[in-house]
């Protein structure tokens, strides 16, 4: 039961934002670094311990530490092919990068959150897909380029008609005239 208790302790500390509880949760998780939290004879898998340490770090706005923990949690989840835990770690990692807002963080977080959202949808994890979508930075569309006057006049899909037969229409290529 201890791993299940550790997960709930870390989650409660992060929600409350109480510095003392966060430190207690971090200290309690320390012996489990590099391990996964498994309890109830395998009926409860609480993911990598680094994920929960990262959540506590993020609650205290210790962004560098949180990003390191989430990166490690993602790496171990990917190594074990534990896609749901990888998605969770990517959502947390993307949100932490956006919160830290160091140079390059937004550029790294945007595709991370988009990928996490699409994979969460494929896995049926709608709550994480919604969270990833809400967290993702707004993407500004590229400016619309208007074609030049020449390009508008000579459109590649329009037939150019010779001046002598201006009123006549040419059949499209590949179509034969009915006899």
CSV table of N, CA and C in Angstrom, one decimal:
chain,number,residue,atom,x,y,z
A,1,UNK,N,0.8,-1.2,0.0
A,1,UNK,CA,0.0,0.0,0.0
A,1,UNK,C,0.9,1.3,0.0
A,2,UNK,N,2.1,1.2,0.4
A,2,UNK,CA,3.0,2.4,0.5
A,2,UNK,C,3.1,3.1,-0.8
A,3,UNK,N,3.3,2.5,-2.0
A,3,UNK,CA,3.4,3.3,-3.2
A,3,UNK,C,2.1,4.0,-3.6
A,4,UNK,N,1.0,3.4,-3.3
A,4,UNK,CA,-0.3,4.1,-3.5
A,4,UNK,C,-0.4,5.3,-2.6
A,5,UNK,N,0.0,5.1,-1.3
A,5,UNK,CA,-0.1,6.2,-0.4
A,5,UNK,C,0.9,7.4,-0.8
A,6,UNK,N,2.0,7.0,-1.3
A,6,UNK,CA,3.0,8.0,-1.8
A,6,UNK,C,2.4,8.9,-3.0
A,7,UNK,N,1.7,8.2,-3.9
A,7,UNK,CA,1.1,8.9,-5.0
A,7,UNK,C,0.1,9.9,-4.5
A,8,UNK,N,-0.8,9.5,-3.6
A,8,UNK,CA,-1.8,10.3,-3.0
A,8,UNK,C,-1.2,11.5,-2.2
A,9,UNK,N,-0.2,11.2,-1.5
A,9,UNK,CA,0.5,12.2,-0.7
A,9,UNK,C,1.1,13.3,-1.6
A,10,UNK,N,1.7,12.9,-2.7
A,10,UNK,CA,2.3,13.8,-3.6
A,10,UNK,C,1.2,14.6,-4.3
A,11,UNK,N,0.2,14.0,-4.7
A,11,UNK,CA,-0.9,14.7,-5.3
A,11,UNK,C,-1.6,15.7,-4.4
A,12,UNK,N,-1.8,15.3,-3.2
A,12,UNK,CA,-2.4,16.2,-2.2
A,12,UNK,C,-1.5,17.4,-1.9
A,13,UNK,N,-0.2,17.2,-1.8
A,13,UNK,CA,0.7,18.2,-1.5
A,13,UNK,C,0.8,19.2,-2.7
A,14,UNK,N,0.7,18.7,-3.9
A,14,UNK,CA,0.7,19.6,-5.1
A,14,UNK,C,-0.5,20.4,-5.2
A,15,UNK,N,-1.7,19.8,-4.9
A,15,UNK,CA,-2.9,20.5,-4.9
A,15,UNK,C,-3.0,21.6,-3.9
A,16,UNK,N,-2.6,21.3,-2.7
A,16,UNK,CA,-2.6,22.3,-1.6
A,16,UNK,C,-1.5,23.3,-1.7
A,17,UNK,N,-0.4,22.9,-2.3
A,17,UNK,CA,0.7,23.9,-2.5
A,17,UNK,C,1.4,24.2,-1.2
A,18,UNK,N,1.2,23.4,-0.2
A,18,UNK,CA,1.8,23.6,1.1
A,18,UNK,C,3.3,23.2,1.0
A,19,UNK,N,4.2,24.1,1.3
A,19,UNK,CA,5.6,23.8,1.1
A,19,UNK,C,6.1,22.7,2.0
A,20,UNK,N,5.6,22.6,3.3
A,20,UNK,CA,6.0,21.5,4.2
A,20,UNK,C,5.5,20.2,3.7
A,21,UNK,N,4.3,20.1,3.2
A,21,UNK,CA,3.8,18.8,2.7
A,21,UNK,C,4.6,18.4,1.4
A,22,UNK,N,4.9,19.4,0.6
A,22,UNK,CA,5.6,19.2,-0.7
A,22,UNK,C,7.0,18.6,-0.3
A,23,UNK,N,7.7,19.1,0.7
A,23,UNK,CA,9.0,18.6,1.1
A,23,UNK,C,8.9,17.2,1.7
A,24,UNK,N,7.8,17.0,2.4
A,24,UNK,CA,7.6,15.6,3.0
A,24,UNK,C,7.4,14.6,1.9
A,25,UNK,N,6.6,15.0,0.9
A,25,UNK,CA,6.3,14.1,-0.2
A,25,UNK,C,7.5,13.8,-1.0
A,26,UNK,N,8.3,14.9,-1.3
A,26,UNK,CA,9.6,14.7,-2.0
A,26,UNK,C,10.5,13.8,-1.3
A,27,UNK,N,10.6,14.0,0.0
A,27,UNK,CA,11.5,13.1,0.8
A,27,UNK,C,11.0,11.7,0.8
A,28,UNK,N,9.7,11.5,0.9
A,28,UNK,CA,9.1,10.1,0.9
A,28,UNK,C,9.3,9.4,-0.4
A,29,UNK,N,9.3,10.2,-1.5
A,29,UNK,CA,9.5,9.6,-2.9
A,29,UNK,C,11.0,9.3,-3.2
A,30,UNK,N,11.9,9.9,-2.5
A,30,UNK,CA,13.3,9.8,-2.8
A,30,UNK,C,13.8,8.4,-2.9
A,31,UNK,N,13.5,7.5,-2.0
A,31,UNK,CA,14.0,6.1,-2.1
A,31,UNK,C,13.5,5.4,-3.3
A,32,UNK,N,12.4,5.9,-3.9
A,32,UNK,CA,11.8,5.2,-5.0
A,32,UNK,C,12.3,5.7,-6.4
A,33,UNK,N,13.2,6.6,-6.4
A,33,UNK,CA,13.7,7.2,-7.7
A,33,UNK,C,14.3,6.1,-8.5
A,34,UNK,N,13.9,6.1,-9.8
A,34,UNK,CA,14.3,5.1,-10.8
A,34,UNK,C,13.4,3.9,-10.8
A,35,UNK,N,12.4,3.9,-9.9
A,35,UNK,CA,11.4,2.8,-9.8
A,35,UNK,C,10.0,3.2,-10.2
A,36,UNK,N,9.2,2.2,-10.4
A,36,UNK,CA,7.7,2.5,-10.6
A,36,UNK,C,7.0,2.2,-9.3
A,37,UNK,N,6.0,3.0,-9.1
A,37,UNK,CA,5.1,2.8,-7.9
A,37,UNK,C,4.0,1.8,-8.2
A,38,UNK,N,4.2,0.6,-7.6
A,38,UNK,CA,3.2,-0.5,-7.9
A,38,UNK,C,2.8,-1.0,-6.5
A,39,UNK,N,1.4,-1.1,-6.4
A,39,UNK,CA,0.9,-1.6,-5.1
A,39,UNK,C,-0.3,-2.5,-5.4
A,40,UNK,N,-0.8,-3.1,-4.3
A,40,UNK,CA,-2.0,-4.0,-4.3
A,40,UNK,C,-1.7,-5.2,-5.2
A,41,UNK,N,-0.5,-5.8,-5.1
A,41,UNK,CA,0.0,-6.9,-5.8
A,41,UNK,C,-0.1,-6.7,-7.4
A,42,UNK,N,0.1,-5.5,-7.8
A,42,UNK,CA,0.1,-5.1,-9.2
A,42,UNK,C,-1.2,-4.6,-9.7
A,43,UNK,N,-2.2,-4.5,-8.9
A,43,UNK,CA,-3.5,-4.0,-9.3
A,43,UNK,C,-3.5,-2.5,-9.5
A,44,UNK,N,-2.6,-1.8,-8.8
A,44,UNK,CA,-2.4,-0.4,-9.0
A,44,UNK,C,-1.0,-0.1,-9.4
A,45,UNK,N,-1.0,0.5,-10.6
A,45,UNK,CA,0.3,1.0,-11.2
A,45,UNK,C,0.2,2.5,-11.1
A,46,UNK,N,1.1,3.2,-10.3
A,46,UNK,CA,1.0,4.6,-10.2
A,46,UNK,C,2.1,5.3,-11.0
A,47,UNK,N,2.7,4.6,-11.9
A,47,UNK,CA,3.7,5.2,-12.8
A,47,UNK,C,5.1,5.4,-12.2
A,48,UNK,N,6.0,6.1,-12.9
A,48,UNK,CA,7.3,6.3,-12.4
A,48,UNK,C,7.3,7.3,-11.2
A,49,UNK,N,8.2,7.0,-10.2
A,49,UNK,CA,8.3,7.9,-9.1
A,49,UNK,C,8.6,9.3,-9.5
A,50,UNK,N,9.4,9.5,-10.6
A,50,UNK,CA,9.9,10.8,-11.0
A,50,UNK,C,8.7,11.6,-11.5
A,51,UNK,N,7.6,11.0,-12.0
A,51,UNK,CA,6.4,11.8,-12.4
A,51,UNK,C,5.8,12.5,-11.2
A,52,UNK,N,5.7,11.8,-10.1
A,52,UNK,CA,5.1,12.4,-8.9
A,52,UNK,C,6.1,13.4,-8.2
A,53,UNK,N,7.3,13.1,-8.2
A,53,UNK,CA,8.3,14.1,-7.7
A,53,UNK,C,8.2,15.4,-8.6
A,54,UNK,N,8.1,15.2,-9.9
A,54,UNK,CA,8.0,16.3,-10.8
A,54,UNK,C,6.7,17.2,-10.6
A,55,UNK,N,5.6,16.5,-10.2
A,55,UNK,CA,4.4,17.2,-9.9
A,55,UNK,C,4.5,18.0,-8.7
A,56,UNK,N,5.2,17.5,-7.7
A,56,UNK,CA,5.5,18.3,-6.5
A,56,UNK,C,6.4,19.4,-6.8
A,57,UNK,N,7.4,19.2,-7.6
A,57,UNK,CA,8.3,20.3,-8.0
A,57,UNK,C,7.6,21.4,-8.7
A,58,UNK,N,6.7,21.0,-9.6
A,58,UNK,CA,5.9,22.0,-10.4
A,58,UNK,C,5.0,22.8,-9.5
A,59,UNK,N,4.4,22.1,-8.5
A,59,UNK,CA,3.6,22.9,-7.6
A,59,UNK,C,4.3,23.9,-6.8
A,60,UNK,N,5.6,23.7,-6.6
A,60,UNK,CA,6.4,24.7,-5.9
A,60,UNK,C,7.2,25.6,-6.9
A,61,UNK,N,6.8,25.5,-8.2
A,61,UNK,CA,7.4,26.3,-9.3
A,61,UNK,C,8.9,26.1,-9.3
A,62,UNK,N,9.4,25.0,-9.1
A,62,UNK,CA,10.8,24.6,-9.2
A,62,UNK,C,10.9,24.0,-10.6
A,63,UNK,N,10.8,24.9,-11.7
A,63,UNK,CA,10.6,24.4,-13.0
A,63,UNK,C,11.8,23.6,-13.6
A,64,UNK,N,13.0,23.9,-13.3
A,64,UNK,CA,14.1,23.1,-13.8
A,64,UNK,C,14.1,21.7,-13.3
A,65,UNK,N,13.8,21.6,-12.0
A,65,UNK,CA,13.8,20.3,-11.3
A,65,UNK,C,12.6,19.5,-11.9
A,66,UNK,N,11.4,20.2,-12.0
A,66,UNK,CA,10.2,19.5,-12.6
A,66,UNK,C,10.4,19.0,-14.0
A,67,UNK,N,11.1,19.8,-14.8
A,67,UNK,CA,11.3,19.4,-16.2
A,67,UNK,C,12.3,18.2,-16.3
A,68,UNK,N,13.3,18.2,-15.4
A,68,UNK,CA,14.2,17.1,-15.3
A,68,UNK,C,13.4,15.8,-14.9
A,69,UNK,N,12.6,15.9,-13.9
A,69,UNK,CA,11.8,14.8,-13.5
A,69,UNK,C,10.8,14.3,-14.5
A,70,UNK,N,10.1,15.2,-15.2
A,70,UNK,CA,9.1,14.8,-16.2
A,70,UNK,C,9.9,14.2,-17.4
A,71,UNK,N,11.0,14.7,-17.7
A,71,UNK,CA,11.8,14.1,-18.9
A,71,UNK,C,12.2,12.7,-18.5
A,72,UNK,N,12.7,12.5,-17.3
A,72,UNK,CA,13.0,11.1,-16.9
A,72,UNK,C,11.8,10.2,-16.9
A,73,UNK,N,10.7,10.7,-16.4
A,73,UNK,CA,9.5,9.9,-16.3
A,73,UNK,C,9.1,9.5,-17.7
A,74,UNK,N,9.1,10.4,-18.7
A,74,UNK,CA,8.8,10.1,-20.0
A,74,UNK,C,9.7,9.1,-20.6
A,75,UNK,N,11.0,9.2,-20.4
A,75,UNK,CA,12.0,8.3,-20.9
A,75,UNK,C,11.8,6.9,-20.4
A,76,UNK,N,11.5,6.7,-19.1
A,76,UNK,CA,11.3,5.4,-18.6
A,76,UNK,C,10.0,4.8,-19.1
A,77,UNK,N,9.0,5.6,-19.2
A,77,UNK,CA,7.7,5.1,-19.7
A,77,UNK,C,7.8,4.7,-21.2
A,78,UNK,N,8.6,5.5,-22.0
A,78,UNK,CA,8.8,5.1,-23.4
A,78,UNK,C,9.6,3.8,-23.5
A,79,UNK,N,10.6,3.7,-22.6
A,79,UNK,CA,11.4,2.5,-22.6
A,79,UNK,C,10.6,1.2,-22.3
A,80,UNK,N,9.6,1.4,-21.4
A,80,UNK,CA,8.7,0.2,-21.1
A,80,UNK,C,7.5,0.1,-22.0
A,81,UNK,N,7.4,1.0,-23.0
A,81,UNK,CA,6.2,1.0,-23.9
A,81,UNK,C,4.9,1.2,-23.1
A,82,UNK,N,5.0,2.0,-22.0
A,82,UNK,CA,3.8,2.3,-21.2
A,82,UNK,C,3.2,3.6,-21.7
A,83,UNK,N,2.5,3.5,-22.8
A,83,UNK,CA,2.0,4.7,-23.5
A,83,UNK,C,1.2,5.6,-22.6
A,84,UNK,N,0.3,5.1,-21.8
A,84,UNK,CA,-0.5,6.1,-21.0
A,84,UNK,C,0.4,6.9,-20.1
A,85,UNK,N,1.4,6.3,-19.5
A,85,UNK,CA,2.3,7.1,-18.6
A,85,UNK,C,3.2,8.0,-19.4
A,86,UNK,N,3.5,7.6,-20.6
A,86,UNK,CA,4.3,8.5,-21.4
A,86,UNK,C,3.5,9.8,-21.8
A,87,UNK,N,2.2,9.6,-22.1
A,87,UNK,CA,1.4,10.7,-22.4
A,87,UNK,C,1.2,11.6,-21.2
A,88,UNK,N,1.0,11.0,-20.1
A,88,UNK,CA,0.9,11.8,-18.8
A,88,UNK,C,2.2,12.6,-18.6
A,89,UNK,N,3.3,12.0,-18.7
A,89,UNK,CA,4.6,12.7,-18.5
A,89,UNK,C,4.8,13.8,-19.6
A,90,UNK,N,4.4,13.6,-20.8
A,90,UNK,CA,4.5,14.6,-21.9
A,90,UNK,C,3.6,15.8,-21.6
A,91,UNK,N,2.4,15.5,-21.1
A,91,UNK,CA,1.5,16.7,-20.8
A,91,UNK,C,2.1,17.5,-19.7
A,92,UNK,N,2.6,16.8,-18.7
A,92,UNK,CA,3.2,17.6,-17.5
A,92,UNK,C,4.5,18.3,-18.0
A,93,UNK,N,5.3,17.6,-18.8
A,93,UNK,CA,6.5,18.3,-19.3
A,93,UNK,C,6.2,19.5,-20.1
A,94,UNK,N,5.2,19.4,-21.0
A,94,UNK,CA,4.9,20.5,-21.9
A,94,UNK,C,4.4,21.7,-21.0
A,95,UNK,N,3.5,21.4,-20.0
A,95,UNK,CA,3.0,22.5,-19.2
A,95,UNK,C,4.1,23.1,-18.4
A,96,UNK,N,5.0,22.3,-17.9
A,96,UNK,CA,6.1,22.9,-17.1
A,96,UNK,C,7.0,23.7,-18.0
A,97,UNK,N,7.3,23.3,-19.2
A,97,UNK,CA,8.1,24.1,-20.1
A,97,UNK,C,7.4,25.5,-20.4
A,98,UNK,N,6.1,25.4,-20.6
A,98,UNK,CA,5.4,26.7,-20.8
A,98,UNK,C,5.4,27.6,-19.6
A,99,UNK,N,5.3,27.0,-18.4
A,99,UNK,CA,5.3,27.8,-17.2
A,99,UNK,C,6.7,28.4,-16.9
A,100,UNK,N,7.7,27.6,-17.3
A,100,UNK,CA,9.1,28.2,-17.1
A,100,UNK,C,9.4,29.3,-18.1
A,101,UNK,N,9.0,29.1,-19.3
A,101,UNK,CA,9.1,30.1,-20.4
A,101,UNK,C,10.5,30.6,-20.6
A,102,UNK,N,11.4,29.7,-20.6
A,102,UNK,CA,12.8,30.1,-20.9
A,102,UNK,C,12.9,30.1,-22.5
A,103,UNK,N,14.0,30.6,-23.0
A,103,UNK,CA,14.1,30.7,-24.5
A,103,UNK,C,14.1,29.2,-25.0
A,104,UNK,N,13.2,29.0,-26.0
A,104,UNK,CA,13.1,27.8,-26.7
A,104,UNK,C,12.0,26.9,-26.0
A,105,UNK,N,11.5,27.2,-24.8
A,105,UNK,CA,10.5,26.3,-24.2
A,105,UNK,C,9.2,26.3,-24.9
A,106,UNK,N,8.7,27.4,-25.4
A,106,UNK,CA,7.5,27.4,-26.2
A,106,UNK,C,7.6,26.6,-27.4
A,107,UNK,N,8.7,26.7,-28.1
A,107,UNK,CA,8.9,25.9,-29.4
A,107,UNK,C,9.0,24.4,-29.1
A,108,UNK,N,9.5,24.1,-27.9
A,108,UNK,CA,9.6,22.6,-27.6
A,108,UNK,C,8.3,22.1,-27.1
A,109,UNK,N,7.6,23.0,-26.3
A,109,UNK,CA,6.3,22.5,-25.7
A,109,UNK,C,5.2,22.3,-26.7
A,110,UNK,N,5.1,23.2,-27.7
A,110,UNK,CA,4.0,23.1,-28.6
A,110,UNK,C,3.8,21.8,-29.3
A,111,UNK,N,4.9,21.3,-30.0
A,111,UNK,CA,4.7,20.0,-30.6
A,111,UNK,C,4.6,18.8,-29.6
A,112,UNK,N,5.2,19.0,-28.5
A,112,UNK,CA,5.1,18.0,-27.4
A,112,UNK,C,3.6,17.8,-27.0
A,113,UNK,N,3.0,18.9,-26.7
A,113,UNK,CA,1.6,18.9,-26.3
A,113,UNK,C,0.6,18.5,-27.4
A,114,UNK,N,0.9,18.9,-28.7
A,114,UNK,CA,0.1,18.4,-29.8
A,114,UNK,C,0.2,16.9,-29.9
A,115,UNK,N,1.4,16.3,-29.9
A,115,UNK,CA,1.6,14.9,-30.0
A,115,UNK,C,0.9,14.2,-28.8
A,116,UNK,N,1.1,14.7,-27.6
A,116,UNK,CA,0.4,14.1,-26.4
A,116,UNK,C,-1.1,14.1,-26.6
A,117,UNK,N,-1.6,15.2,-27.1
A,117,UNK,CA,-3.1,15.3,-27.3
A,117,UNK,C,-3.6,14.3,-28.3
A,118,UNK,N,-2.9,14.1,-29.4
A,118,UNK,CA,-3.4,13.1,-30.4
A,118,UNK,C,-3.2,11.7,-29.9
A,119,UNK,N,-2.1,11.4,-29.2
A,119,UNK,CA,-2.0,10.1,-28.6
A,119,UNK,C,-3.0,9.8,-27.5
A,120,UNK,N,-3.3,10.8,-26.7
A,120,UNK,CA,-4.3,10.7,-25.6
A,120,UNK,C,-5.6,10.4,-26.2
A,121,UNK,N,-6.0,11.0,-27.3
A,121,UNK,CA,-7.2,10.7,-28.0
A,121,UNK,C,-7.3,9.3,-28.5
A,122,UNK,N,-6.2,8.8,-29.1
A,122,UNK,CA,-6.1,7.5,-29.6
A,122,UNK,C,-6.3,6.4,-28.5
A,123,UNK,N,-5.8,6.8,-27.3
A,123,UNK,CA,-5.8,5.9,-26.1
A,123,UNK,C,-7.1,6.0,-25.4
A,124,UNK,N,-8.0,7.0,-25.7
A,124,UNK,CA,-9.2,7.2,-25.0
A,124,UNK,C,-9.1,8.0,-23.7
A,125,UNK,N,-7.9,8.7,-23.6
A,125,UNK,CA,-7.7,9.4,-22.4
A,125,UNK,C,-8.1,10.9,-22.6
A,126,UNK,N,-9.4,11.1,-22.7
A,126,UNK,CA,-9.9,12.4,-23.1
A,126,UNK,C,-9.6,13.5,-22.1
A,127,UNK,N,-9.5,13.2,-20.8
A,127,UNK,CA,-9.1,14.2,-19.8
A,127,UNK,C,-7.7,14.7,-20.1
A,128,UNK,N,-6.8,13.9,-20.5
A,128,UNK,CA,-5.4,14.4,-20.8
A,128,UNK,C,-5.4,15.1,-22.2
A,129,UNK,N,-6.2,14.6,-23.1
A,129,UNK,CA,-6.2,15.3,-24.4
A,129,UNK,C,-6.8,16.7,-24.2
A,130,UNK,N,-7.8,16.9,-23.4
A,130,UNK,CA,-8.3,18.2,-23.2
A,130,UNK,C,-7.3,19.1,-22.4
A,131,UNK,N,-6.6,18.5,-21.5
A,131,UNK,CA,-5.6,19.3,-20.8
A,131,UNK,C,-4.5,19.7,-21.7
A,132,UNK,N,-4.0,18.8,-22.5
A,132,UNK,CA,-3.0,19.1,-23.5
A,132,UNK,C,-3.4,20.2,-24.4
A,133,UNK,N,-4.7,20.2,-24.9
A,133,UNK,CA,-5.2,21.2,-25.8
A,133,UNK,C,-5.3,22.5,-25.1
A,134,UNK,N,-5.7,22.5,-23.9
A,134,UNK,CA,-5.9,23.8,-23.1
A,134,UNK,C,-4.5,24.4,-22.8
A,135,UNK,N,-3.5,23.5,-22.6
A,135,UNK,CA,-2.2,24.0,-22.2
A,135,UNK,C,-1.4,24.5,-23.4
A,136,UNK,N,-1.6,23.9,-24.6
A,136,UNK,CA,-0.8,24.2,-25.8
A,136,UNK,C,-0.9,25.7,-26.1
A,137,UNK,N,0.2,26.3,-26.5
A,137,UNK,CA,0.2,27.7,-26.9
A,137,UNK,C,-0.6,27.9,-28.2
A,138,UNK,N,-1.2,29.0,-28.3
A,138,UNK,CA,-2.0,29.3,-29.6
A,138,UNK,C,-1.0,29.4,-30.7
A,139,UNK,N,-1.4,28.7,-31.8
A,139,UNK,CA,-0.6,28.7,-33.0
A,139,UNK,C,-1.1,29.8,-33.9
A,140,UNK,N,-0.3,30.7,-34.3
A,140,UNK,CA,-0.7,31.7,-35.3
A,140,UNK,C,-0.5,31.1,-36.7
A,141,UNK,N,-1.6,31.2,-37.5
A,141,UNK,CA,-1.4,30.7,-38.9
A,141,UNK,C,-0.5,31.6,-39.7
A,142,UNK,N,0.2,31.0,-40.7
A,142,UNK,CA,1.0,31.8,-41.5
A,142,UNK,C,0.2,32.8,-42.3
A,143,UNK,N,0.8,33.9,-42.6
A,143,UNK,CA,0.1,34.9,-43.4
A,143,UNK,C,-0.4,34.4,-44.7
A,144,UNK,N,-1.5,34.8,-45.2
A,144,UNK,CA,-2.1,34.3,-46.5
A,144,UNK,C,-1.4,35.2,-47.5
A,145,UNK,N,-0.8,34.5,-48.5
A,145,UNK,CA,-0.2,35.2,-49.6
A,145,UNK,C,-1.2,35.3,-50.8
A,146,UNK,N,-1.4,36.5,-51.2
A,146,UNK,CA,-2.3,36.6,-52.4
A,146,UNK,C,-1.4,36.4,-53.6
A,147,UNK,N,-2.0,35.8,-54.6
A,147,UNK,CA,-1.2,35.6,-55.9
A,147,UNK,C,-1.0,36.9,-56.6
A,148,UNK,N,0.1,37.0,-57.3
A,148,UNK,CA,0.4,38.2,-58.0
A,148,UNK,C,-0.6,38.4,-59.1
A,149,UNK,N,-0.6,39.6,-59.7
A,149,UNK,CA,-1.6,39.9,-60.8
A,149,UNK,C,-1.4,38.9,-62.0
A,150,UNK,N,-0.1,38.7,-62.3
A,150,UNK,CA,0.2,37.8,-63.4
A,150,UNK,C,-0.3,36.4,-63.1
A,151,UNK,N,-0.1,35.9,-61.9
A,151,UNK,CA,-0.6,34.6,-61.5
A,151,UNK,C,-2.1,34.5,-61.6
A,152,UNK,N,-2.8,35.6,-61.2
A,152,UNK,CA,-4.3,35.6,-61.3
A,152,UNK,C,-4.7,35.6,-62.7
A,153,UNK,N,-4.0,36.3,-63.6
A,153,UNK,CA,-4.4,36.4,-65.0
A,153,UNK,C,-4.2,35.0,-65.7
A,154,UNK,N,-3.1,34.4,-65.5
A,154,UNK,CA,-2.8,33.1,-66.1
A,154,UNK,C,-2.8,32.0,-65.1
A,155,UNK,N,-4.0,31.6,-64.8
A,155,UNK,CA,-4.1,30.5,-63.8
A,155,UNK,C,-3.7,29.2,-64.4
A,156,UNK,N,-3.0,28.3,-63.7
A,156,UNK,CA,-2.5,27.1,-64.4
A,156,UNK,C,-3.7,26.2,-64.8
A,157,UNK,N,-4.9,26.3,-64.2
A,157,UNK,CA,-5.9,25.4,-64.6
A,157,UNK,C,-6.9,26.0,-65.6
A,158,UNK,N,-6.7,27.2,-66.0
A,158,UNK,CA,-7.5,27.8,-67.1
A,158,UNK,C,-6.8,27.7,-68.4
A,159,UNK,N,-7.6,27.5,-69.5
A,159,UNK,CA,-7.0,27.4,-70.8
A,159,UNK,C,-6.8,28.9,-71.3
A,160,UNK,N,-5.7,29.0,-71.9
A,160,UNK,CA,-5.5,30.3,-72.6
A,160,UNK,C,-6.0,30.2,-74.0
A,161,UNK,N,-6.8,31.1,-74.3
A,161,UNK,CA,-7.5,31.1,-75.6
A,161,UNK,C,-6.9,32.1,-76.6
A,162,UNK,N,-6.6,31.7,-77.8
A,162,UNK,CA,-6.0,32.6,-78.8
A,162,UNK,C,-6.9,33.7,-79.1
A,163,UNK,N,-6.4,34.9,-79.4
A,163,UNK,CA,-7.3,36.0,-79.7
A,163,UNK,C,-8.3,35.8,-80.8
A,164,UNK,N,-7.9,35.0,-81.9
A,164,UNK,CA,-8.8,34.8,-83.0
A,164,UNK,C,-10.0,34.0,-82.7
A,165,UNK,N,-9.9,33.1,-81.7
A,165,UNK,CA,-11.0,32.3,-81.4
A,165,UNK,C,-11.5,32.5,-80.0
A,166,UNK,N,-11.6,33.8,-79.6
A,166,UNK,CA,-11.8,34.1,-78.2
A,166,UNK,C,-13.2,33.6,-77.7
A,167,UNK,N,-14.2,33.5,-78.5
A,167,UNK,CA,-15.5,33.0,-78.1
A,167,UNK,C,-15.5,31.5,-78.0
A,168,UNK,N,-14.6,30.8,-78.7
A,168,UNK,CA,-14.7,29.3,-78.8
A,168,UNK,C,-14.0,28.8,-77.5
A,169,UNK,N,-14.4,27.6,-77.1
A,169,UNK,CA,-13.8,26.9,-75.9
A,169,UNK,C,-13.1,25.7,-76.4
A,170,UNK,N,-12.0,25.4,-75.8
A,170,UNK,CA,-11.2,24.2,-76.2
A,170,UNK,C,-11.6,23.1,-75.2
A,171,UNK,N,-11.7,21.9,-75.7
A,171,UNK,CA,-12.0,20.8,-74.8
A,171,UNK,C,-10.9,20.5,-73.9
A,172,UNK,N,-11.2,20.0,-72.7
A,172,UNK,CA,-10.1,19.7,-71.7
A,172,UNK,C,-9.3,18.6,-72.3
A,173,UNK,N,-8.0,18.6,-71.8
A,173,UNK,CA,-7.1,17.5,-72.2
A,173,UNK,C,-7.6,16.2,-71.7
A,174,UNK,N,-7.5,15.2,-72.5
A,174,UNK,CA,-7.9,13.9,-72.1
A,174,UNK,C,-9.3,13.5,-72.4
A,175,UNK,N,-10.2,14.5,-72.7
A,175,UNK,CA,-11.6,14.3,-73.1
A,175,UNK,C,-11.7,14.4,-74.6
A,176,UNK,N,-12.5,13.5,-75.1
A,176,UNK,CA,-12.7,13.5,-76.6
A,176,UNK,C,-14.0,14.1,-76.9
A,177,UNK,N,-14.1,14.8,-78.0
A,177,UNK,CA,-15.4,15.4,-78.4
A,177,UNK,C,-16.3,14.3,-78.9
A,178,UNK,N,-17.5,14.3,-78.5
A,178,UNK,CA,-18.5,13.3,-78.9
A,178,UNK,C,-18.8,13.5,-80.4
A,179,UNK,N,-18.8,12.4,-81.2
A,179,UNK,CA,-19.0,12.5,-82.6
A,179,UNK,C,-20.5,12.4,-83.0
